[in-house]
Short mmCIF file of C-alpha atoms in Angstrom, two decimals:
data_model
loop_
_atom_site.label_atom_id
_atom_site.label_comp_id
_atom_site.label_asym_id
_atom_site.label_seq_id
_atom_site.Cartn_x
_atom_site.Cartn_y
_atom_site.Cartn_z
CA UNK A 114 0.00 0.00 0.00
CA UNK A 115 1.32 3.44 -0.85
CA UNK A 116 1.82 6.22 1.62
CA UNK A 117 -1.36 8.03 2.56
CA UNK A 118 -1.41 11.82 2.65
CA UNK A 119 -0.36 14.85 0.67
CA UNK A 120 2.85 16.69 -0.12
CA UNK A 121 3.99 17.42 3.44
CA UNK A 122 6.72 15.59 5.38
CA UNK A 123 6.82 11.81 5.13
CA UNK A 124 6.19 10.26 8.57
CA UNK A 125 6.61 6.59 9.35
CA UNK A 126 5.03 5.14 12.50
CA UNK A 127 6.35 1.97 14.17
CA UNK A 128 4.03 0.15 16.57
CA UNK A 129 4.38 -3.41 17.94
CA UNK A 130 0.85 -4.79 17.53
CA UNK A 131 -1.93 -2.78 15.89
CA UNK A 132 -4.95 -4.12 17.75
CA UNK A 133 -7.61 -2.53 19.95
CA UNK A 134 -6.40 -0.50 22.92
CA UNK A 135 -5.55 2.95 24.18
CA UNK A 136 -2.03 2.94 22.72
CA UNK A 137 -3.34 1.78 19.35
CA UNK A 138 -6.09 4.39 19.43
CA UNK A 139 -3.48 7.10 19.94
CA UNK A 140 -1.27 5.83 17.10
CA UNK A 141 -4.22 5.72 14.70
CA UNK A 142 -5.40 9.19 15.76
CA UNK A 143 -1.86 10.59 15.41
CA UNK A 144 -1.52 9.11 11.92
CA UNK A 145 -4.92 10.49 10.88
CA UNK A 146 -4.05 13.90 12.35
CA UNK A 147 -0.79 14.19 10.42
CA UNK A 148 -2.41 12.88 7.25
CA UNK A 149 -5.08 15.59 7.58
CA UNK A 150 -2.29 18.18 7.76
CA UNK A 151 -0.84 16.96 4.45
CA UNK A 152 1.83 14.56 5.74
CA UNK A 153 2.50 11.33 3.89
CA UNK A 154 1.91 8.63 6.50
CA UNK A 155 2.64 4.94 6.89
CA UNK A 156 2.22 2.65 9.90
CA UNK A 157 4.54 -0.34 10.23
CA UNK A 158 3.71 -3.10 12.69
CA UNK A 159 4.47 -6.74 13.38
CA UNK A 160 0.79 -7.72 13.58
CA UNK A 161 -2.34 -6.21 12.02
CA UNK A 162 -5.75 -7.81 11.58
CA UNK A 163 -8.17 -5.37 9.89
CA UNK A 164 -11.10 -7.30 11.38
CA UNK A 165 -9.79 -6.71 14.89
CA UNK A 166 -8.62 -3.13 14.71
CA UNK A 167 -10.05 0.36 14.57
CA UNK A 168 -12.03 0.88 11.40
CA UNK A 169 -10.07 4.03 10.49
CA UNK A 170 -6.92 1.96 9.85
CA UNK A 171 -8.46 0.91 6.54
CA UNK A 172 -7.94 4.46 5.35
CA UNK A 173 -4.27 4.43 6.31
CA UNK A 174 -1.24 2.81 4.73
CA UNK A 175 -0.53 -0.06 7.10
CA UNK A 176 2.42 -2.37 6.42
CA UNK A 177 3.43 -5.40 8.45
CA UNK A 178 6.52 -7.51 8.82
CA UNK A 179 8.04 -9.76 11.45
CA UNK A 180 4.77 -11.33 12.46
CA UNK A 181 6.45 -14.73 12.34
CA UNK A 182 8.61 -13.77 15.31
CA UNK A 183 7.13 -15.08 18.59
CA UNK A 184 5.25 -12.81 21.01
CA UNK A 185 6.61 -14.87 23.90
CA UNK A 186 8.70 -17.95 24.66
CA UNK A 187 6.30 -20.50 26.12
CA UNK A 188 4.30 -17.76 27.81
CA UNK A 189 7.35 -15.88 29.09
CA UNK A 190 9.76 -13.24 27.89
CA UNK A 191 7.15 -10.91 26.39
CA UNK A 192 9.34 -7.81 26.82
CA UNK A 193 12.36 -9.44 25.18
CA UNK A 194 10.28 -10.69 22.27
CA UNK A 195 8.65 -7.27 21.80
CA UNK A 196 12.08 -5.61 21.68
CA UNK A 197 13.35 -8.12 19.13
CA UNK A 198 10.23 -7.80 16.97
CA UNK A 199 10.45 -4.01 16.89
CA UNK A 200 14.19 -4.06 16.18
CA UNK A 201 13.47 -6.42 13.29
CA UNK A 202 10.70 -4.14 11.93
CA UNK A 203 13.12 -1.20 12.01
CA UNK A 204 15.84 -3.22 10.26
CA UNK A 205 13.40 -4.39 7.60
CA UNK A 206 12.28 -0.81 6.93
CA UNK A 207 15.86 0.41 6.53
CA UNK A 208 17.30 -2.50 4.56
CA UNK A 209 14.53 -4.24 2.63
CA UNK A 210 11.41 -2.10 2.35
CA UNK A 211 12.71 0.52 -0.06
CA UNK A 212 10.77 3.11 1.96
CA UNK A 213 12.11 6.47 3.07
CA UNK A 214 10.79 8.91 5.64
CA UNK A 215 11.49 12.42 6.87
CA UNK A 216 10.73 11.43 10.47
CA UNK A 217 9.92 8.35 12.52
CA UNK A 218 7.33 8.11 15.29
CA UNK A 219 7.45 5.15 17.64
CA UNK A 220 5.82 4.25 20.94
CA UNK A 221 5.68 1.50 23.59
CA UNK A 222 8.97 -0.17 22.60
CA UNK A 223 12.09 2.00 22.30
CA UNK A 224 14.43 -0.81 21.17
CA UNK A 225 13.89 0.20 17.53
CA UNK A 226 15.33 3.71 18.03
CA UNK A 227 19.07 2.82 17.82
CA UNK A 228 18.33 0.78 14.69
CA UNK A 229 16.56 3.76 13.09
CA UNK A 230 19.56 5.93 13.84
CA UNK A 231 21.65 3.65 11.63
CA UNK A 232 19.87 5.01 8.56
CA UNK A 233 22.28 6.15 5.85
CA UNK A 234 20.70 9.61 5.92
CA UNK A 235 19.97 10.23 9.57
CA UNK A 236 16.30 10.99 10.29
CA UNK A 237 14.82 12.32 13.51
CA UNK A 238 12.79 10.11 15.87
CA UNK A 239 9.85 11.11 18.07
CA UNK A 240 9.12 8.68 20.90
CA UNK A 241 5.71 8.73 22.59
CA UNK A 242 6.07 7.29 26.08
CA UNK A 243 2.74 5.93 27.32
CA UNK A 244 4.44 4.67 30.51
CA UNK A 245 7.84 3.13 31.38
CA UNK A 246 7.56 -0.55 30.45
CA UNK A 247 9.66 -1.64 33.43
CA UNK A 248 6.88 -0.47 35.77
CA UNK A 249 4.28 -2.63 34.05
CA UNK A 250 5.73 -5.95 35.18
CA UNK A 251 6.00 -7.77 38.50
CA UNK A 252 9.30 -9.23 39.70
CA UNK A 253 8.28 -12.03 42.03
CA UNK A 254 11.46 -14.09 41.68
CA UNK A 255 15.21 -13.49 41.67
CA UNK A 256 15.35 -14.95 38.15
CA UNK A 257 12.76 -12.43 36.93
CA UNK A 258 14.70 -9.56 38.50
CA UNK A 259 17.92 -10.72 36.82
CA UNK A 260 16.09 -11.13 33.48
CA UNK A 261 14.68 -7.60 33.72
CA UNK A 262 17.97 -5.84 34.56
CA UNK A 263 19.36 -5.65 30.99
CA UNK A 264 15.88 -4.93 29.57
CA UNK A 265 15.37 -2.04 32.01
CA UNK A 266 18.77 -0.63 31.08
CA UNK A 267 17.99 -1.05 27.37
CA UNK A 268 14.65 0.74 27.72
CA UNK A 269 16.20 3.70 29.50
CA UNK A 270 19.22 3.95 27.20
CA UNK A 271 17.29 3.66 23.94
CA UNK A 272 14.53 6.02 25.10
CA UNK A 273 17.19 8.65 25.68
CA UNK A 274 18.31 8.28 22.03
CA UNK A 275 15.06 9.78 20.71
CA UNK A 276 15.26 13.32 19.32
CA UNK A 277 11.93 14.27 20.87
CA UNK A 278 10.10 12.60 23.76
CA UNK A 279 6.47 13.26 24.62
CA UNK A 280 4.24 11.70 27.27
CA UNK A 281 0.49 11.39 27.65
CA UNK A 282 -0.02 13.22 30.97
CA UNK A 283 1.66 15.23 33.69
CA UNK A 284 1.44 12.09 35.81
CA UNK A 285 3.47 10.10 33.28
CA UNK A 286 5.96 12.97 33.00
CA UNK A 287 6.65 12.77 36.73
CA UNK A 288 6.94 8.98 36.60
CA UNK A 289 9.33 9.30 33.63
CA UNK A 290 11.61 11.56 35.68
CA UNK A 291 11.49 9.28 38.72
CA UNK A 292 12.12 6.10 36.72
CA UNK A 293 14.76 7.09 34.18
CA UNK A 294 17.39 8.58 36.48
CA UNK A 295 20.03 8.93 33.75
CA UNK A 296 17.60 11.02 31.68
CA UNK A 297 17.13 13.70 34.35
CA UNK A 298 18.26 16.30 31.80
CA UNK A 299 15.23 15.52 29.61
CA UNK A 300 11.90 17.21 30.29
CA UNK A 301 9.34 15.41 28.13
CA UNK A 302 6.47 17.47 26.75
CA UNK A 303 2.89 16.51 27.57
CA UNK A 304 0.76 15.68 24.52
CA UNK A 305 -2.66 14.66 25.79
CA UNK A 306 -4.39 12.03 23.67
CA UNK A 307 -7.36 13.50 21.88
CA UNK A 308 -10.70 12.01 21.16
CA UNK A 309 -11.42 11.15 17.55
CA UNK A 310 -14.82 12.80 17.62
CA UNK A 311 -15.59 11.98 14.00
CA UNK A 312 -15.71 8.28 14.85
CA UNK A 313 -18.50 9.01 17.33
CA UNK A 314 -20.41 11.28 14.99
CA UNK A 315 -20.27 9.12 11.86
CA UNK A 316 -20.82 5.68 13.39
CA UNK A 317 -24.44 4.56 13.34
CA UNK A 318 -25.36 2.94 16.69
CA UNK A 319 -26.51 -0.65 16.46
CA UNK A 320 -29.25 -2.45 18.35
CA UNK A 321 -27.82 -4.00 21.54
CA UNK A 322 -30.88 -5.94 22.64
CA UNK A 323 -29.06 -9.09 21.57
CA UNK A 324 -26.08 -8.14 23.77
CA UNK A 325 -27.93 -7.31 26.98
CA UNK A 326 -30.63 -9.67 28.33
CA UNK A 327 -33.30 -7.04 28.96
CA UNK A 328 -33.69 -3.27 28.91
CA UNK A 329 -32.50 -1.98 32.28
CA UNK A 330 -33.07 1.49 33.75
CA UNK A 331 -29.61 1.70 35.31
CA UNK A 332 -27.03 0.27 32.96
CA UNK A 333 -23.46 0.68 34.24
CA UNK A 334 -20.64 0.15 31.76
CA UNK A 335 -17.02 -0.91 32.18
CA UNK A 336 -14.74 -0.81 29.13
CA UNK A 337 -11.21 -2.14 29.45
CA UNK A 338 -9.01 -4.96 28.23
CA UNK A 339 -9.28 -8.26 30.10
CA UNK A 340 -6.04 -7.72 31.99
CA UNK A 341 -5.49 -8.13 35.73
CA UNK A 342 -3.80 -4.75 36.10
CA UNK A 343 -7.08 -3.09 35.02
CA UNK A 344 -8.63 -4.21 38.35
CA UNK A 345 -11.92 -5.17 36.74
CA UNK A 346 -12.82 -7.17 39.84
CA UNK A 347 -13.43 -3.82 41.55
CA UNK A 348 -16.47 -3.22 39.32
CA UNK A 349 -17.98 -6.59 40.28
CA UNK A 350 -17.30 -6.06 43.99
CA UNK A 351 -18.82 -2.57 43.81
CA UNK A 352 -21.89 -4.04 42.11
CA UNK A 353 -22.32 -6.48 44.99
CA UNK A 354 -21.98 -3.61 47.49
CA UNK A 355 -24.56 -1.61 45.53
CA UNK A 356 -27.05 -4.44 45.91
CA UNK A 357 -26.97 -3.96 49.67
CA UNK A 358 -27.75 -0.26 49.27
CA UNK A 359 -30.86 -0.68 47.10
CA UNK A 360 -34.28 -2.22 47.60
CA UNK A 361 -35.21 -5.22 45.47
CA UNK A 362 -37.12 -3.15 42.89
CA UNK A 363 -34.19 -0.79 42.35
CA UNK A 364 -31.74 -3.68 42.23
CA UNK A 365 -33.76 -5.39 39.52
CA UNK A 366 -33.27 -2.30 37.36
CA UNK A 367 -29.45 -2.44 37.67
CA UNK A 368 -27.15 -4.17 35.19
CA UNK A 369 -23.41 -4.03 34.55
CA UNK A 370 -21.85 -4.57 31.14
CA UNK A 371 -18.16 -5.50 31.21
CA UNK A 372 -16.95 -4.92 27.68
CA UNK A 373 -13.30 -5.74 27.20
CA UNK A 374 -10.62 -5.97 24.57
CA UNK A 375 -10.02 -9.70 24.14
CA UNK A 376 -7.45 -11.49 22.04
CA UNK A 377 -7.49 -15.28 21.90
CA UNK A 378 -3.71 -15.21 21.35
CA UNK A 379 -3.14 -13.50 24.70
CA UNK A 380 -3.25 -16.05 27.53
CA UNK A 381 -4.00 -13.42 30.19
CA UNK A 382 -7.12 -12.28 28.30
CA UNK A 383 -8.42 -15.82 28.19
CA UNK A 384 -7.60 -16.59 31.81
CA UNK A 385 -8.84 -13.32 33.29
CA UNK A 386 -12.15 -13.46 31.44
CA UNK A 387 -12.84 -16.81 33.12
CA UNK A 388 -11.60 -15.49 36.48
CA UNK A 389 -14.06 -12.61 36.34
CA UNK A 390 -16.97 -14.86 35.40
CA UNK A 391 -16.18 -17.11 38.38
CA UNK A 392 -15.95 -14.06 40.67
CA UNK A 393 -19.33 -12.76 39.48
CA UNK A 394 -20.86 -16.15 40.28
CA UNK A 395 -19.16 -16.22 43.69
CA UNK A 396 -20.49 -12.73 44.51
CA UNK A 397 -23.99 -13.80 43.36
CA UNK A 398 -24.24 -10.98 40.82
CA UNK A 399 -23.78 -13.06 37.66
CA UNK A 400 -27.44 -12.48 36.67
CA UNK A 401 -26.80 -8.72 36.69
CA UNK A 402 -23.62 -8.81 34.57
CA UNK A 403 -23.05 -9.20 30.84
CA UNK A 404 -19.50 -9.97 29.69
CA UNK A 405 -18.57 -8.87 26.16
CA UNK A 406 -15.33 -10.04 24.59
CA UNK A 407 -14.43 -7.28 22.15
CA UNK A 408 -17.04 -5.27 20.30
CA UNK A 409 -17.56 -3.20 17.19
CA UNK A 410 -17.47 0.60 17.08
CA UNK A 411 -21.23 0.56 16.49
CA UNK A 412 -21.79 -1.58 19.59
CA UNK A 413 -19.52 0.65 21.68
CA UNK A 414 -21.47 3.79 20.74
CA UNK A 415 -24.72 2.00 21.59
CA UNK A 416 -23.37 0.84 24.94
CA UNK A 417 -22.35 4.39 25.86
CA UNK A 418 -25.71 5.75 24.69
CA UNK A 419 -27.71 3.25 26.75
CA UNK A 420 -25.64 3.48 29.94
CA UNK A 421 -26.17 5.85 32.87
CA UNK A 422 -22.54 5.83 34.00
CA UNK A 423 -19.11 4.41 33.14
CA UNK A 424 -16.87 2.66 35.70
CA UNK A 425 -13.13 3.04 35.20
CA UNK A 426 -11.22 0.81 37.60
CA UNK A 427 -7.42 0.87 36.86
CA UNK A 428 -5.14 2.47 39.46
CA UNK A 429 -2.28 4.73 38.36
CA UNK A 430 -3.47 4.57 34.77
CA UNK A 431 -1.07 6.73 32.78
CA UNK A 432 -3.91 8.47 30.97
CA UNK A 433 -6.93 6.44 29.88
CA UNK A 434 -8.98 7.21 26.78
CA UNK A 435 -12.22 5.62 28.07
CA UNK A 436 -13.05 8.54 30.42
CA UNK A 437 -12.76 10.93 27.47
CA UNK A 438 -15.06 8.76 25.35
CA UNK A 439 -17.59 8.54 28.19
CA UNK A 440 -17.54 12.28 28.86
CA UNK A 441 -17.94 13.08 25.17
CA UNK A 442 -20.96 10.76 25.13
CA UNK A 443 -22.35 12.76 28.07
CA UNK A 444 -21.90 10.01 30.63
CA UNK A 445 -20.54 10.51 34.18
CA UNK A 446 -17.38 8.54 35.01
CA UNK A 447 -16.56 6.87 38.30
CA UNK A 448 -12.79 6.35 38.34
CA UNK A 449 -9.89 5.68 40.69
CA UNK A 450 -8.36 8.87 42.09
CA UNK A 451 -4.86 8.36 40.71
CA UNK A 452 -2.96 8.72 37.46
CA UNK A 453 -4.47 10.20 34.32
CA UNK A 454 -8.10 10.44 35.51
CA UNK A 455 -6.96 13.15 37.95
CA UNK A 456 -6.26 15.28 34.86
CA UNK A 457 -9.26 14.30 32.74
CA UNK A 458 -12.12 14.01 35.27
CA UNK A 459 -13.37 16.85 37.47
CA UNK A 460 -14.57 15.39 40.78
CA UNK A 461 -18.28 16.01 41.46
CA UNK A 462 -18.50 17.86 38.13
CA UNK A 463 -17.96 15.33 35.33
CA UNK A 464 -17.90 12.26 37.58
CA UNK A 465 -16.48 10.90 40.81
CA UNK A 466 -12.88 10.15 41.78
CA UNK A 467 -12.73 7.42 44.40
CA UNK A 468 -10.26 5.27 46.28
CA UNK A 469 -10.07 1.81 44.62
CA UNK A 470 -12.51 0.38 47.18
CA UNK A 471 -15.86 -1.31 46.44
CA UNK A 472 -17.52 0.78 49.17
CA UNK A 473 -16.55 4.12 47.59
CA UNK A 474 -17.40 3.00 44.06
CA UNK A 475 -20.80 1.69 45.19
CA UNK A 476 -21.52 4.98 47.02
CA UNK A 477 -20.95 6.87 43.78
CA UNK A 478 -23.07 4.36 41.84
CA UNK A 479 -25.87 4.81 44.37
CA UNK A 480 -25.81 8.59 43.78
CA UNK A 481 -26.39 7.96 40.07
CA UNK A 482 -29.33 5.66 40.85
CA UNK A 483 -30.89 8.00 43.42
CA UNK A 484 -30.55 11.19 41.34
CA UNK A 485 -31.28 10.58 37.64
CA UNK A 486 -30.51 14.26 36.87
CA UNK A 487 -26.83 13.66 37.69
CA UNK A 488 -26.44 11.77 34.42
CA UNK A 489 -27.55 14.84 32.49
CA UNK A 490 -25.76 17.57 34.46
CA UNK A 491 -22.47 15.68 34.76
CA UNK A 492 -22.81 14.47 31.19
CA UNK A 493 -23.15 18.01 29.84
CA UNK A 494 -20.13 19.13 31.87
CA UNK A 495 -18.13 16.16 30.58
CA UNK A 496 -18.89 16.95 26.94
CA UNK A 497 -17.83 20.58 27.47
CA UNK A 498 -14.58 19.51 29.16
CA UNK A 499 -13.59 17.20 26.31
CA UNK A 500 -14.26 19.88 23.70
CA UNK A 501 -12.28 22.47 25.67
CA UNK A 502 -9.24 20.49 26.81
CA UNK A 503 -8.94 17.35 24.67
CA UNK A 504 -10.01 18.40 21.20
CA UNK A 505 -8.50 16.77 18.14
CA UNK A 506 -7.60 20.23 16.82
CA UNK A 507 -5.28 20.95 19.76
CA UNK A 508 -3.72 17.48 19.51
CA UNK A 509 -3.22 17.78 15.74
CA UNK A 510 -1.60 21.20 15.90
CA UNK A 511 0.79 20.25 18.72
CA UNK A 512 1.86 17.00 17.02
CA UNK A 513 2.28 18.68 13.63
CA UNK A 514 4.56 21.31 15.18
CA UNK A 515 6.76 18.54 16.63
CA UNK A 516 7.09 16.96 13.19
CA UNK A 517 7.86 20.32 11.58
CA UNK A 518 10.63 20.99 14.08
CA UNK A 519 12.10 17.52 13.56
CA UNK A 520 12.10 17.76 9.76
CA UNK A 521 13.37 21.33 9.34
#
């Protein structure tokens, strides 16, 4: 596929796995933003399935290579395999693809940056740091700590080789400084992810009666990948607590939809989905929960439209695009009071910021049930906040200026 775009700078994105997620949403939005400003854009990735990706990727030039390289070694070594895959993609681009670019944009995995700097005619690299990878893994054993040492060093060293580093929130900027001690001289800029509003305005909602058993008055929605770090169990535990706060009639009108990104290739997705189903049964709320494994854009819009509130359960989430989507769809958000939501959600205005405790989440959920007007007042405030602070125009202009500075 040829480059998409006009006569502006040629920008080549490198991303490990172009699926469905916050990082992928940002990459797609960034590519669309630069393409709209006349840049010639390509996205290179090791894995891309058009049927399981954002619909807008079909209007972009997406190339793939290195998909034959393993994602893990018998369920282990994901970070090492990701670094090798991205280094291979970068090598392929430089040596075999015949492609050229005025600038490279990469994210998640920085191991490709030193390879890109080997280009015969040196091109500048922008690295978007969603969050330091070394903080996203547990080190339960001595062997795991030893395994991570060279990978942690590699991440820090190669990140520092980028010509421009941006992060997704002030929270991530502070974590960047605390984590990468040798990069104390670097002050990454904050480039907030934007919301691709056009995808919400052009998508025609679909009927969700076949997804949810019956029409419920109080439909709560959780959208997140089926990963343990997303703390999805908190939503189920809060639902059980809510039951004790309501009478039987009110409780019968309550339902929770847990819609999550799900990839059969990812063992944790498969395992955690089953773990959550067992937990819902154990808490005796299984009849009030619908589990969705992945969903279309049309279904997502319908779920937002039919819900009264969105639950966002991860702690220390570096940013989180779901709260923006919910606020744009005029839905209050109940989120954990840490990380990115502290910058996107206004407490008691566009939603509620709570400790990650079932009691606090259920208290906020009860407020939504008791006062139906909250959905409308908080929803209107949420829409206004997204348009003011997280517009695609602001994101596009800031990103385009970075590319202009890199290519001049």
